Amino acid sequence: MFLLVFLNCFNNSAIGQSEPISEAKTDKLVKQALANFRESNFEKSLIISRVALNAASNIKDPSLISRSYTIIAANYNELGEVDKAIFFYNKSLYYANKTNNDTIKYNLYNNLGNVYCFEKKQFDKGIGYYKKSIAYGLKINDLNQVYFTNVNIAWAYFDINKYDQGDLFLKYINTNNKKYGDKSTDVIVNMLNGMYSSYRKDYEAANEFFLKAIEAGKKTEEKSDLAYAHLEYSKFLNKIDKPREAYKNLTSYNKVTEDLYNEEKLKKASIAGFSLELDEYKRQIDKIENEKVEQYHSLKKSRIIVILFILISLILLFLIITLVKNIRFKKKHNLELLKAKEIAEEASLLKTQFISTISHELRTPLYGVVGITNMLLEEHKELSQSQHLSALKFSARYLLSLVNDILQINKIEENKVVLETLTFNISDEITMIKNSLSFLSQKNNNKINVSIDPNIPEYLIGDKLRLAQILMNLVSNALKFTKDGEVEIIVNLDRIEGKIYFLDFLIKDNGVGIAVVDQGKIFEKFVQVGRKDEDYQGTGLGLSIVKKLLGLFGSTITLVSDIGEGTSFAFIIPFEYDPEKTKNIIEEIEVDLTSNEVFKILIVEDNLINQLVTKKIIEKNNYICKVVDDGFGALRILESEEFDLILMDINMPLMNGFETTKRIRLQGIKTPVVALTAFDKDEITDEAISSGINDIIIKPFEPVKLFKIINYLISEAKNAG
């Protein structure tokens, strides 16, 4: 900025000039000059054009400059100064190309076509200009002007006796005459038809067309067209041997021409034109002088720039030296940062591995605890009222919920959660959530009220599992902190954008509320507000998971709450509504195949308690079941016996489940294999598929889900066989 200001101080010379004429007044002058030209008042037209051109140059308006030059060129063309006309037309074209006004460009190319065809007799060049004019006419969708240019092209071809080529354009003219023709073209169109009829030796039609042309010409102000009509009619009459009538029309041509271009007019116009040329020369001289002044100032600036360049070079040299020192320092610092980054990445990896290992180690005994508890309750109905057994089952499920929450938060932070595309009914999903939380609502004597906007479609497409997880966390939270009250689940249609429906969810309670000072903390991990030592309030991960899951949907959550007034959580999630796509998804859903057949199942499991639990679940469904302790045992028994399905543990000593399955497949055994594991599904899916495992089920599991998978895979295997 300093350099710019410094240099501008040396460029303050200015050329004094009078106040410029406004754009509106200049435009008015241009229109006045054009009106004078059309009245054949060339002197006045040139004088006003000169004033308009100077005004347009002062305000530097390329459109007005171009229009002024066009009128000047047209005047010279009418006065027979063809070369000057071409010079000024080209000047006009130069300024027209600086604008976006395609109408000006259309007119200029049309006028240049007229000059080259009818004055210079360079027809190829002239017709080339005409065709450029038509291109601009089509671009601006001005079909009237396109029609007019076609008239000129036809006339040009007829003028050089190329009637067959001109006939194509004449046909277009005659076809569109009623649509685009007017009084200004009637004279020439009739004249052209007369010329063509004469060429075809249809003399009666030719004579009629010429008479129509002359009659139309007498009614228009454009007397030059009337003159051309008399001239061409004279040629025709001479051709058919009517010399007297031919002479009469030639006399009429001379009279009209004389009226248009009388000597006094031409003299005055010549003087006006000379003054205009002087102005043009003066403009060129002023331009040269201005360039000289600019060169002088430029030279002066150059000296200053050289001095400044030397100073800047010295400053740059100093900066380079400083930069080199900084680079050396940063290089050393970056090595330290890189090392710290590697340590952080290693720590993150260790954290992930630790969480994965801990979750597996916890899920394995939990599977046994939950399974044995269920077995006790089923086999000994008298224990169903036992507080100790209920406490054991509750504690196991609480511990499992904690493990799942920690895994979920870790997966989101590691960007391993991908939203699924499933079709679902929003009313059914919320009803299921309400029913599953009925125990918690009864515990605190709460009511759950549901309100769903009827404008929401029956079936939507999106990740219903993540939505259910969000709602479960928020509604269970509301139920925990509300006693003898109400929890509302309200879903409204916010807006529609194409096939995307934005649903507005509101979870509202009239419980204890959250203080304003605590509202910023509740979405952090392991944070609990208002917890008493004797109360069970969960892990403190629920709201953190909700916030992160909403982030996957591209949404945020808002909170309104106050102590004693209750709490409201609101968020908006977009879902797709596409009946055709929904139909396809529903058709692709795997049908739960039930069977009364007795299947033979092989369990490969090293943990004795888990063996007992899994075997009990399988045999309860009247299936035949055999158990082996490891992979080698599985390979041995498969040599002598056939099974309908294999339940394979993954984490086993000696040989794990992946390697065991690979060896089973290498032996050509196609029996379906289901991984029954405590590992998280996302961690082992790729390796499971590559080893030949057909499906995965995570321990602890719902027996119904296991039997659904068993029935489906066995049915598929039999159909494939």
XYZ file of C-alpha atoms in Angstrom:
721
model
C 0.000 0.000 0.000
C 2.877 2.335 0.829
C 4.446 1.789 -2.612
C 1.126 2.421 -4.406
C 0.528 5.681 -2.536
C 4.143 6.714 -3.092
C 3.973 6.109 -6.850
C 0.584 7.776 -7.229
C 2.015 10.975 -5.776
C 4.036 11.321 -9.005
C 1.069 10.781 -11.275
C -1.168 13.716 -10.394
C -1.169 15.555 -13.697
C -4.621 16.056 -15.176
C -5.989 17.478 -18.375
C -8.608 20.086 -17.688
C -11.813 19.700 -19.574
C -15.332 20.966 -19.495
C -18.059 19.102 -17.692
C -19.046 16.090 -19.833
C -22.514 15.722 -21.345
C -24.578 13.098 -19.501
C -25.195 9.636 -20.905
C -28.924 10.320 -21.379
C -28.264 13.528 -23.361
C -25.641 11.770 -25.471
C -28.100 8.980 -26.254
C -30.642 11.604 -27.283
C -28.081 13.205 -29.642
C -27.357 9.825 -31.250
C -31.061 9.217 -31.855
C -31.436 12.739 -33.323
C -28.513 12.167 -35.698
C -30.093 8.870 -36.819
C -33.445 10.588 -37.457
C -31.734 13.240 -39.618
C -29.942 10.515 -41.573
C -33.205 8.728 -42.298
C -34.630 12.038 -43.568
C -31.566 12.287 -45.903
C -30.457 15.424 -44.041
C -26.829 14.304 -44.157
C -25.360 17.684 -43.160
C -27.332 17.910 -39.919
C -26.838 14.193 -39.215
C -23.026 14.520 -39.513
C -22.897 17.661 -37.329
C -24.978 16.068 -34.537
C -23.052 12.771 -34.871
C -19.830 14.714 -34.337
C -21.176 16.299 -31.114
C -22.509 12.902 -29.939
C -19.163 11.204 -30.661
C -17.203 13.799 -28.638
C -19.662 13.499 -25.746
C -19.563 9.691 -25.834
C -15.725 9.744 -25.910
C -15.635 12.062 -22.875
C -17.845 9.747 -20.801
C -16.010 6.689 -22.242
C -19.168 4.800 -23.194
C -18.187 2.227 -25.901
C -21.825 1.581 -26.856
C -22.577 5.234 -27.582
C -19.219 5.694 -29.339
C -19.998 2.705 -31.578
C -23.484 3.992 -32.430
C -22.084 7.465 -33.274
C -19.458 5.980 -35.610
C -22.163 3.816 -37.253
C -24.279 6.875 -38.143
C -21.217 8.730 -39.452
C -20.280 5.731 -41.610
C -23.842 5.443 -42.923
C -23.792 9.126 -43.932
C -20.523 8.691 -45.826
C -21.917 5.602 -47.521
C -24.940 7.548 -48.750
C -22.665 10.376 -49.934
C -20.615 7.929 -51.987
C -17.508 8.108 -49.747
C -17.314 4.313 -49.555
C -13.765 3.979 -48.192
C -14.508 6.479 -45.428
C -17.725 4.606 -44.670
C -15.772 1.342 -44.290
C -13.178 3.108 -42.081
C -15.847 4.422 -39.698
C -17.791 1.139 -39.730
C -14.604 -0.631 -38.590
C -14.074 2.001 -35.871
C -17.640 1.338 -34.744
C -17.039 -2.439 -34.759
C -13.915 -1.981 -32.575
C -15.977 -0.249 -29.851
C -18.973 -2.584 -30.320
C -16.735 -5.552 -29.465
C -16.063 -3.899 -26.089
C -19.768 -4.225 -25.243
C -22.243 -7.073 -24.775
C -24.691 -5.422 -27.173
C -25.192 -7.992 -29.953
C -27.810 -5.781 -31.660
C -25.130 -3.206 -32.537
C -22.893 -5.973 -33.893
C -25.765 -7.330 -35.975
C -26.402 -3.907 -37.595
C -22.702 -3.288 -38.253
C -22.121 -6.598 -40.046
C -25.289 -6.016 -42.090
C -24.120 -2.505 -43.091
C -20.628 -3.759 -43.989
C -22.312 -6.426 -46.124
C -24.249 -3.665 -47.928
C -21.095 -1.626 -48.570
C -19.019 -4.527 -49.905
C -21.835 -5.979 -52.021
C -23.434 -2.869 -53.530
C -20.615 -0.310 -53.444
C -17.292 -2.202 -53.572
C -18.794 -5.080 -55.614
C -16.812 -7.553 -53.463
C -19.738 -9.941 -53.134
C -18.005 -12.867 -51.406
C -16.731 -10.603 -48.629
C -20.071 -8.787 -48.389
C -22.099 -12.019 -48.144
C -19.649 -13.225 -45.470
C -20.539 -10.127 -43.426
C -24.249 -10.787 -44.018
C -23.915 -14.326 -42.642
C -22.151 -12.996 -39.500
C -25.040 -10.568 -39.143
C -27.570 -13.428 -39.333
C -25.628 -15.324 -36.621
C -25.971 -12.344 -34.249
C -29.639 -11.930 -35.229
C -30.333 -15.533 -34.245
C -28.328 -15.064 -31.036
C -30.528 -12.154 -29.929
C -33.582 -13.982 -31.344
C -34.482 -11.007 -33.546
C -36.045 -12.869 -36.478
C -37.274 -9.590 -38.020
C -33.657 -8.517 -38.498
C -32.694 -11.993 -39.763
C -35.473 -11.635 -42.356
C -34.164 -8.197 -43.361
C -30.612 -9.541 -43.874
C -31.956 -12.386 -46.022
C -33.533 -9.692 -48.234
C -30.090 -8.077 -48.648
C -28.417 -11.411 -49.516
C -31.037 -12.223 -52.143
C -30.605 -8.730 -53.642
C -26.821 -9.175 -53.711
C -27.050 -12.495 -55.601
C -29.570 -11.049 -58.074
C -27.313 -8.026 -58.612
C -24.582 -10.329 -59.978
C -27.072 -12.477 -61.899
C -26.708 -15.495 -59.555
C -30.454 -16.027 -59.480
C -30.350 -19.720 -58.593
C -28.314 -19.022 -55.423
C -30.450 -16.026 -54.546
C -33.642 -18.043 -55.066
C -33.032 -19.956 -51.785
C -33.114 -16.692 -49.847
C -36.072 -15.337 -51.860
C -38.109 -18.423 -50.938
C -37.360 -17.787 -47.233
C -38.405 -14.127 -47.720
C -41.692 -14.999 -49.414
C -42.510 -17.710 -46.846
C -41.948 -15.324 -43.888
C -43.106 -12.065 -45.516
C -46.425 -11.861 -43.655
C -44.773 -12.748 -40.357
C -41.688 -10.503 -40.448
C -42.138 -8.154 -43.438
C -43.262 -4.539 -43.138
C -43.619 -1.367 -45.214
C -39.857 -0.793 -45.101
C -39.194 -4.093 -46.921
C -42.279 -4.305 -49.166
C -40.638 -2.200 -51.908
C -37.466 -4.318 -52.112
C -39.279 -7.697 -51.697
C -41.637 -6.902 -54.596
C -38.698 -5.609 -56.637
C -36.725 -8.851 -55.990
C -39.721 -10.975 -57.003
C -39.991 -8.855 -60.177
C -36.279 -9.422 -60.955
C -36.570 -13.186 -60.372
C -39.775 -13.462 -62.427
C -38.022 -11.576 -65.225
C -35.122 -14.081 -65.020
C -37.672 -16.941 -65.246
C -39.280 -15.099 -68.234
C -42.583 -14.828 -66.410
C -42.961 -11.262 -67.682
C -46.574 -10.768 -66.638
C -45.768 -11.636 -62.998
C -42.559 -9.564 -63.161
C -44.443 -6.495 -64.398
C -47.019 -6.893 -61.599
C -44.308 -7.195 -58.903
C -42.437 -4.083 -60.173
C -45.634 -2.018 -60.182
C -46.364 -3.164 -56.595
C -42.822 -2.159 -55.586
C -43.197 1.362 -57.073
C -46.632 1.805 -55.508
C -45.276 0.747 -52.068
C -42.258 3.025 -52.526
C -44.447 6.075 -53.063
C -46.049 5.453 -49.651
C -42.780 5.210 -47.671
C -40.344 7.820 -46.492
C -37.337 5.702 -47.625
C -37.182 7.175 -51.167
C -33.906 5.422 -52.033
C -35.819 2.085 -52.250
C -38.289 3.755 -54.656
C -35.370 4.899 -56.785
C -33.987 1.320 -56.987
C -37.459 0.034 -57.916
C -37.688 2.506 -60.825
C -34.183 1.568 -61.958
C -34.789 -2.198 -61.951
C -38.218 -1.716 -63.605
C -36.536 0.368 -66.285
C -34.072 -2.495 -66.973
C -36.969 -4.964 -67.182
C -38.988 -2.771 -69.599
C -35.956 -2.341 -71.780
C -35.529 -6.156 -71.759
C -39.106 -6.740 -73.001
C -38.659 -4.031 -75.656
C -40.663 -1.203 -74.128
C -38.144 1.649 -74.478
C -40.617 4.480 -73.861
C -41.783 3.090 -70.519
C -38.171 2.189 -69.689
C -37.078 5.773 -70.310
C -39.951 7.091 -68.219
C -38.905 4.954 -65.201
C -35.251 5.874 -65.651
C -36.308 9.539 -65.554
C -38.247 8.830 -62.330
C -35.124 7.156 -60.888
C -32.994 10.246 -61.699
C -35.576 12.614 -60.223
C -35.862 10.697 -56.910
C -32.063 10.440 -56.720
C -31.636 14.145 -57.432
C -34.116 15.019 -54.703
C -32.168 12.844 -52.284
C -28.714 14.080 -53.219
C -28.997 17.629 -54.501
C -25.757 19.549 -54.906
C -26.342 21.949 -52.002
C -26.945 19.071 -49.590
C -23.833 17.285 -50.746
C -21.741 20.436 -50.368
C -22.939 21.105 -46.821
C -22.544 17.455 -45.909
C -19.015 17.497 -47.319
C -18.153 20.484 -45.059
C -19.661 18.730 -42.042
C -17.759 15.599 -42.963
C -14.501 17.542 -43.282
C -15.013 19.005 -39.771
C -15.683 15.555 -38.450
C -12.485 14.244 -40.034
C -10.573 17.107 -38.404
C -12.035 16.036 -35.074
C -10.870 12.485 -35.761
C -7.331 13.662 -36.573
C -7.366 15.854 -33.455
C -8.405 12.816 -31.412
C -5.474 10.852 -32.829
C -3.043 13.718 -32.068
C -4.415 14.054 -28.513
C -3.970 10.330 -28.093
C -0.307 10.563 -29.190
C 0.285 13.542 -26.862
C -1.300 11.703 -23.955
C 0.898 8.703 -24.680
C 3.966 10.986 -24.623
C 2.898 12.435 -21.253
C 2.302 8.934 -19.926
C 5.721 7.819 -21.186
C 7.343 10.787 -19.398
C 5.606 9.939 -16.141
C 6.391 6.284 -16.695
C 10.086 7.114 -17.073
C 9.930 9.182 -13.904
C 8.251 6.317 -12.104
C 10.840 3.888 -13.474
C 13.649 5.810 -11.772
C 11.759 5.753 -8.498
C 10.993 2.063 -8.992
C 14.701 1.297 -9.518
C 15.558 3.038 -6.233
C 12.706 1.244 -4.465
C 13.775 -2.049 -6.063
C 17.246 -1.688 -4.571
C 15.766 -0.921 -1.149
C 13.308 -3.827 -1.410
C 16.125 -6.161 -2.526
C 18.070 -5.278 0.618
C 14.964 -5.869 2.734
C 14.349 -9.188 0.967
C 17.953 -10.240 1.563
C 17.484 -9.542 5.253
C 14.180 -11.470 5.232
C 15.793 -14.450 3.447
C 18.524 -14.644 6.066
C 15.848 -14.501 8.788
C 13.781 -17.105 6.934
C 16.723 -19.531 6.694
C 17.224 -19.241 10.434
C 13.487 -19.796 11.014
C 13.472 -22.845 8.719
C 16.317 -24.413 10.652
C 14.498 -23.727 13.907
C 11.162 -25.055 12.533
C 12.854 -28.152 11.142
C 14.127 -28.972 14.592
C 10.736 -28.119 16.117
C 8.859 -30.173 13.450
C 10.933 -33.244 14.277
C 9.781 -32.892 17.846
C 6.158 -32.442 16.705
C 6.428 -35.464 14.379
C 7.720 -37.560 17.228
C 4.884 -36.309 19.451
C 2.384 -37.090 16.646
C 3.711 -40.643 16.342
C 3.411 -41.082 20.113
C -0.176 -39.727 19.999
C -1.119 -42.048 17.100
C 0.425 -44.992 18.910
C -1.508 -44.045 22.050
C -4.751 -43.777 20.002
C -4.110 -47.218 18.481
C -3.374 -48.662 21.906
C -6.577 -47.095 23.238
C -8.617 -48.666 20.413
C -6.952 -52.057 20.927
C -7.456 -51.784 24.680
C -11.167 -50.980 24.321
C -11.609 -53.800 21.803
C -9.816 -56.310 24.050
C -11.632 -55.199 27.204
C -15.025 -55.332 25.455
C -14.277 -58.876 24.248
C -13.061 -60.014 27.647
C -16.148 -58.518 29.335
C -18.665 -59.782 26.791
C -17.445 -63.376 27.014
C -18.224 -63.836 30.759
C -21.305 -61.608 30.432
C -22.638 -64.025 27.829
C -22.286 -66.774 30.433
C -23.839 -64.709 33.233
C -26.846 -63.557 31.168
C -27.301 -67.016 29.650
C -27.149 -68.906 32.954
C -29.463 -66.346 34.607
C -32.023 -66.865 31.832
C -31.638 -70.635 32.161
C -32.240 -70.490 35.916
C -35.334 -68.330 35.457
C -36.715 -70.643 32.766
C -35.930 -73.945 34.519
C -36.847 -72.818 38.042
C -39.985 -70.707 37.824
C -40.052 -70.417 41.618
C -36.924 -68.187 41.406
C -38.617 -65.625 39.143
C -39.480 -63.533 42.237
C -35.954 -63.805 43.668
C -34.505 -60.344 44.271
C -30.961 -61.729 44.173
C -31.427 -63.309 40.742
C -33.142 -60.201 39.388
C -30.283 -58.088 40.737
C -27.759 -60.403 39.067
C -29.552 -60.145 35.703
C -29.912 -56.361 36.024
C -26.232 -55.935 36.919
C -25.134 -58.063 33.955
C -27.298 -56.055 31.552
C -26.069 -52.776 33.036
C -22.456 -53.875 32.589
C -23.237 -54.920 28.980
C -24.858 -51.517 28.332
C -21.735 -49.786 29.669
C -19.485 -51.850 27.364
C -21.717 -51.075 24.360
C -21.731 -47.326 25.155
C -17.926 -47.183 25.413
C -17.572 -49.116 22.142
C -20.103 -46.847 20.423
C -18.389 -43.611 21.462
C -15.013 -45.004 20.425
C -16.303 -46.072 16.973
C -17.757 -42.617 16.319
C -14.519 -40.903 17.343
C -12.556 -43.257 15.054
C -14.940 -42.394 12.140
C -15.945 -46.045 11.807
C -19.713 -45.474 11.899
C -21.436 -45.320 8.479
C -25.150 -44.501 8.219
C -27.265 -47.301 6.718
C -30.130 -47.062 4.202
C -33.166 -48.928 5.533
C -36.886 -48.471 5.016
C -38.980 -48.004 8.159
C -42.244 -46.748 9.593
C -41.603 -43.876 12.028
C -44.758 -44.667 14.039
C -43.774 -48.336 14.462
C -40.229 -47.424 15.542
C -41.391 -44.957 18.205
C -44.044 -47.411 19.477
C -41.305 -50.059 19.843
C -39.131 -47.601 21.819
C -42.084 -46.684 24.022
C -42.840 -50.352 24.768
C -39.207 -51.230 25.489
C -39.014 -48.394 28.045
C -42.339 -49.228 29.718
C -40.526 -50.844 32.699
C -38.560 -47.645 33.325
C -41.680 -45.463 32.966
C -43.631 -47.648 35.436
C -40.753 -47.541 37.926
C -41.075 -43.743 38.291
C -44.852 -43.673 37.638
C -44.441 -41.732 34.367
C -46.534 -41.598 31.200
C -45.083 -41.584 27.679
C -47.183 -39.592 25.186
C -46.482 -39.799 21.444
C -47.587 -37.270 18.789
C -46.679 -37.815 15.107
C -47.523 -35.360 12.301
C -50.023 -37.045 9.897
C -48.268 -35.354 6.951
C -45.228 -37.586 7.464
C -45.259 -40.445 4.879
C -45.866 -44.005 6.125
C -42.479 -45.290 4.958
C -39.191 -43.378 5.013
C -35.646 -44.381 4.056
C -32.667 -43.823 6.377
C -30.702 -45.228 9.320
C -33.522 -46.274 11.665
C -31.078 -48.026 14.034
C -29.143 -44.797 14.786
C -32.432 -42.889 15.100
C -33.708 -45.481 17.598
C -30.451 -45.199 19.546
C -30.807 -41.387 19.738
C -34.446 -41.565 20.866
C -33.769 -44.401 23.365
C -31.040 -42.359 25.059
C -33.094 -39.154 25.231
C -36.372 -40.784 26.329
C -34.701 -43.033 28.938
C -32.874 -39.961 30.290
C -36.166 -38.090 30.549
C -37.817 -41.017 32.361
C -34.933 -41.323 34.859
C -35.124 -37.660 35.868
C -38.936 -37.423 35.973
C -41.185 -38.821 38.685
C -44.992 -38.912 38.603
C -44.896 -36.923 35.379
C -45.056 -37.080 31.599
C -42.548 -37.563 28.813
C -43.626 -36.439 25.331
C -42.243 -37.650 21.996
C -43.364 -35.162 19.301
C -42.460 -35.556 15.615
C -43.429 -32.862 13.095
C -42.682 -32.383 9.385
C -40.376 -29.343 9.236
C -39.952 -28.985 5.441
C -39.626 -30.902 2.153
C -36.767 -30.481 -0.342
C -37.339 -32.733 -3.357
C -37.419 -36.312 -2.043
C -35.907 -35.327 1.332
C -38.311 -34.910 4.284
C -36.885 -33.050 7.313
C -38.428 -34.348 10.543
C -38.417 -32.157 13.662
C -38.123 -34.268 16.858
C -38.946 -32.912 20.327
C -38.384 -34.950 23.528
C -40.016 -33.083 26.417
C -40.450 -33.870 30.098
C -41.681 -32.072 33.222
C -38.999 -33.489 35.501
C -36.333 -31.914 37.670
C -34.746 -29.851 34.856
C -31.141 -28.799 34.326
C -29.584 -25.631 35.697
C -28.307 -23.109 33.123
C -24.735 -23.404 34.462
C -24.757 -27.171 33.814
C -26.308 -27.142 30.324
C -22.977 -26.697 28.528
C -21.454 -29.768 30.203
C -24.090 -32.474 29.820
C -23.006 -33.503 26.287
C -19.471 -34.290 27.450
C -18.392 -37.879 28.119
C -18.919 -39.349 31.607
C -20.612 -36.157 32.848
C -23.664 -36.486 35.104
C -25.555 -33.557 36.581
C -27.579 -33.731 39.798
C -26.702 -37.356 40.572
C -27.157 -38.621 44.082
C -24.982 -41.385 45.481
C -27.965 -43.667 46.099
C -29.413 -43.178 42.603
C -28.598 -45.138 39.455
C -28.284 -42.676 36.609
C -26.272 -44.585 33.983
C -22.773 -44.130 32.587
C -22.859 -40.480 31.561
C -22.252 -41.416 27.896
C -25.834 -41.286 26.558
C -26.016 -37.591 25.623
C -22.455 -37.606 24.270
C -23.435 -40.494 21.947
C -26.606 -38.621 20.922
C -24.646 -35.503 19.962
C -22.081 -37.475 17.947
C -24.742 -39.577 16.155
C -26.651 -36.418 15.196
C -23.374 -35.109 13.767
C -23.387 -38.097 11.378
C -26.838 -36.982 10.168
C -25.496 -33.430 9.697
C -27.721 -32.208 12.541
C -27.345 -30.542 15.944
C -29.336 -30.732 19.157
C -30.854 -27.824 21.089
C -31.701 -27.816 24.786
C -34.261 -25.753 26.718
C -34.453 -26.393 30.455
C -34.726 -24.873 33.893
C -34.720 -26.249 37.426
C -38.151 -27.590 38.350
C -39.611 -26.743 34.919
C -38.558 -29.824 32.947
C -36.340 -30.300 29.898
C -36.816 -30.235 26.109
C -34.389 -31.656 23.557
C -35.003 -30.820 19.865
C -33.262 -31.806 16.630
C -34.002 -32.168 12.884
C -33.025 -35.223 10.804
C -33.503 -35.596 7.025
C -34.953 -38.842 5.623
C -35.666 -39.839 2.048
C -39.181 -40.520 0.765
C -39.180 -42.579 -2.437
C -42.035 -45.123 -2.832
C -40.291 -46.972 -5.683
C -37.015 -47.264 -3.784
C -38.913 -48.315 -0.623
C -40.636 -51.075 -2.583
C -37.268 -52.365 -3.851
C -35.758 -52.316 -0.332
C -38.744 -54.193 1.124
C -38.511 -56.812 -1.639
C -34.817 -57.329 -0.850
C -35.413 -57.867 2.899
C -34.606 -61.433 3.906
C -37.683 -63.364 4.968
C -37.549 -65.059 8.332
C -37.733 -68.709 7.335
C -39.086 -70.920 10.068
C -38.829 -74.675 9.912
C -40.057 -77.626 11.932
C -37.124 -79.737 10.777
C -34.539 -80.992 13.282
C -31.118 -79.614 12.354
C -27.726 -80.857 13.476
C -25.514 -78.054 14.832
C -21.780 -78.141 15.673
C -20.578 -75.710 18.392
C -16.850 -74.841 18.351
C -16.169 -73.053 21.671
C -13.304 -73.199 24.186
C -15.137 -71.572 27.157
C -16.981 -74.272 29.171
C -19.656 -71.917 30.535
C -20.367 -70.538 27.057
C -20.519 -74.120 25.735
C -23.189 -74.901 28.305
C -25.223 -71.741 27.556
C -25.092 -72.065 23.742
C -25.878 -75.800 23.854
C -28.876 -75.160 26.133
C -30.215 -72.468 23.749
C -29.785 -74.755 20.701
C -31.307 -77.847 22.302
C -34.217 -75.838 23.626
C -35.262 -75.425 19.991
C -35.178 -79.231 19.571
C -31.992 -79.191 17.473
C -29.286 -81.858 17.753
C -26.117 -80.316 19.103
C -22.466 -81.381 19.452
C -19.671 -79.409 21.116
C -15.877 -79.383 20.514
C -13.280 -77.403 22.465
C -11.095 -76.049 19.621
C -10.476 -75.867 15.873
C -8.588 -79.141 15.664
C -11.516 -80.905 17.327
C -13.827 -79.345 14.707
C -11.690 -80.618 11.815
C -11.581 -84.135 13.305
C -15.344 -84.452 13.865
C -16.133 -83.049 10.383
C -14.152 -85.919 8.829
C -16.672 -88.443 10.153
C -19.921 -86.501 10.639
C -22.041 -84.051 8.667
C -23.708 -81.004 10.199
C -26.306 -78.541 8.922
C -24.499 -75.529 10.438
C -21.394 -74.667 12.483
C -21.332 -72.044 15.286
C -17.697 -70.910 15.432
C -16.027 -68.979 18.258
C -13.268 -66.659 16.971
C -10.896 -66.188 19.923
C -9.698 -69.759 20.648
C -6.273 -71.128 21.678
C -4.114 -73.217 19.285
C -6.124 -72.228 16.191
C -8.615 -69.342 16.002
C -12.001 -69.365 14.267
C -10.753 -67.702 11.064
C -8.011 -70.283 10.482
C -10.349 -73.155 11.394
C -12.938 -71.950 8.839
C -10.264 -71.590 6.126
C -9.180 -75.211 6.683
C -12.803 -76.389 6.613
C -13.288 -74.675 3.246
C -10.017 -76.141 1.893
C -11.453 -79.606 2.597
C -14.383 -78.772 0.319
C -16.917 -78.586 3.166
C -19.623 -76.032 2.269
C -21.542 -76.219 5.565
C -22.658 -72.684 6.621
C -20.442 -71.179 9.358
C -21.705 -68.478 11.749
C -19.143 -66.629 13.858
C -20.397 -66.584 17.457
C -18.057 -64.008 19.014
C -17.670 -61.282 21.600
C -15.650 -59.106 19.145
C -17.344 -56.046 17.632
C -18.767 -56.925 14.214
C -17.057 -54.072 12.332
C -13.630 -55.215 13.570
C -13.835 -58.715 12.093
C -16.201 -58.471 9.094
C -13.504 -58.262 6.379
C -11.427 -61.129 7.814
C -14.565 -63.221 8.414
C -15.688 -62.893 4.778
C -12.215 -63.689 3.408
C -11.963 -66.837 5.584
C -15.341 -68.199 4.381
C -17.606 -67.338 7.328
C -21.219 -66.779 6.216
C -22.517 -64.514 8.999
C -21.612 -63.003 12.389
C -23.617 -62.775 15.613
C -22.290 -60.937 18.665
C -22.483 -62.386 22.194
C -24.661 -61.869 24.207
C -27.472 -62.219 21.631
C -31.211 -62.751 21.445
C -31.985 -66.447 20.700
C -34.643 -65.404 18.160
C -31.986 -63.629 16.087
C -29.710 -66.687 16.191
C -32.455 -69.069 14.998
C -33.447 -66.677 12.233
C -29.877 -66.742 10.894
C -29.611 -70.539 11.315
C -32.873 -71.214 9.440
C -32.012 -68.808 6.638
C -28.441 -70.108 6.036
C -29.471 -73.779 6.151
C -32.305 -73.098 3.693
C -29.928 -71.236 1.356
C -27.378 -74.060 1.509
C -30.013 -76.682 0.661
C -31.378 -74.616 -2.245
C -27.838 -74.118 -3.596
C -27.203 -77.884 -3.304
